[in-house]
Amino acid sequence: MRIQKIANKPRKDGSRKIAYVLDYTDEKGVRHRPQFDTRAAATAERDRRIQQKNSEPEKPQYLFEDAADEYLKVCEKIGRDGRDPISPETVVTYGSCIEAHLKPKLSDTDISCLTAPDIVNFRDWLVADSGKSQETIRLAFIHYKGILQEAYN
């Protein structure tokens, strides 16, 4: 947020009206430029907006562990992507794969903070450093992808 001093077009008597503009972009990316007669009014509005932004409550974390549990519930109760619900034995299989291969590395990760590089780094770790077979890696990544899709839908 910045304050700019602007002068409007000259009047007939040659004087100019001075105004102050508070130039900022909101959280949706929309630019705003309200005008004020005095610098003090513009500064007060800027300070109010900063105070309001800082006092907004932090959104709660959505941990990977919670998302994985929700993913298993969805698979068991209603199915995913138009498929039928999975059997109890399959739930156990999915759960053991998630517990053994995904949760140890990701359980405390906030899903809302995940970025594309984080996902690529996890995939690279799974392939290069985990020491797991290709089939295990494939299954783990299928569940990883499903968990993220359910979390963002």
Coordinates of C-alpha atoms in Angstrom, one line a residue, residues 17 47 70 88:
K17 CA -6.7 20.8 -6.2
D47 CA -3.2 2.1 8.9
E70 CA -11.0 -38.3 5.0
P88 CA -13.5 -53.3 3.9

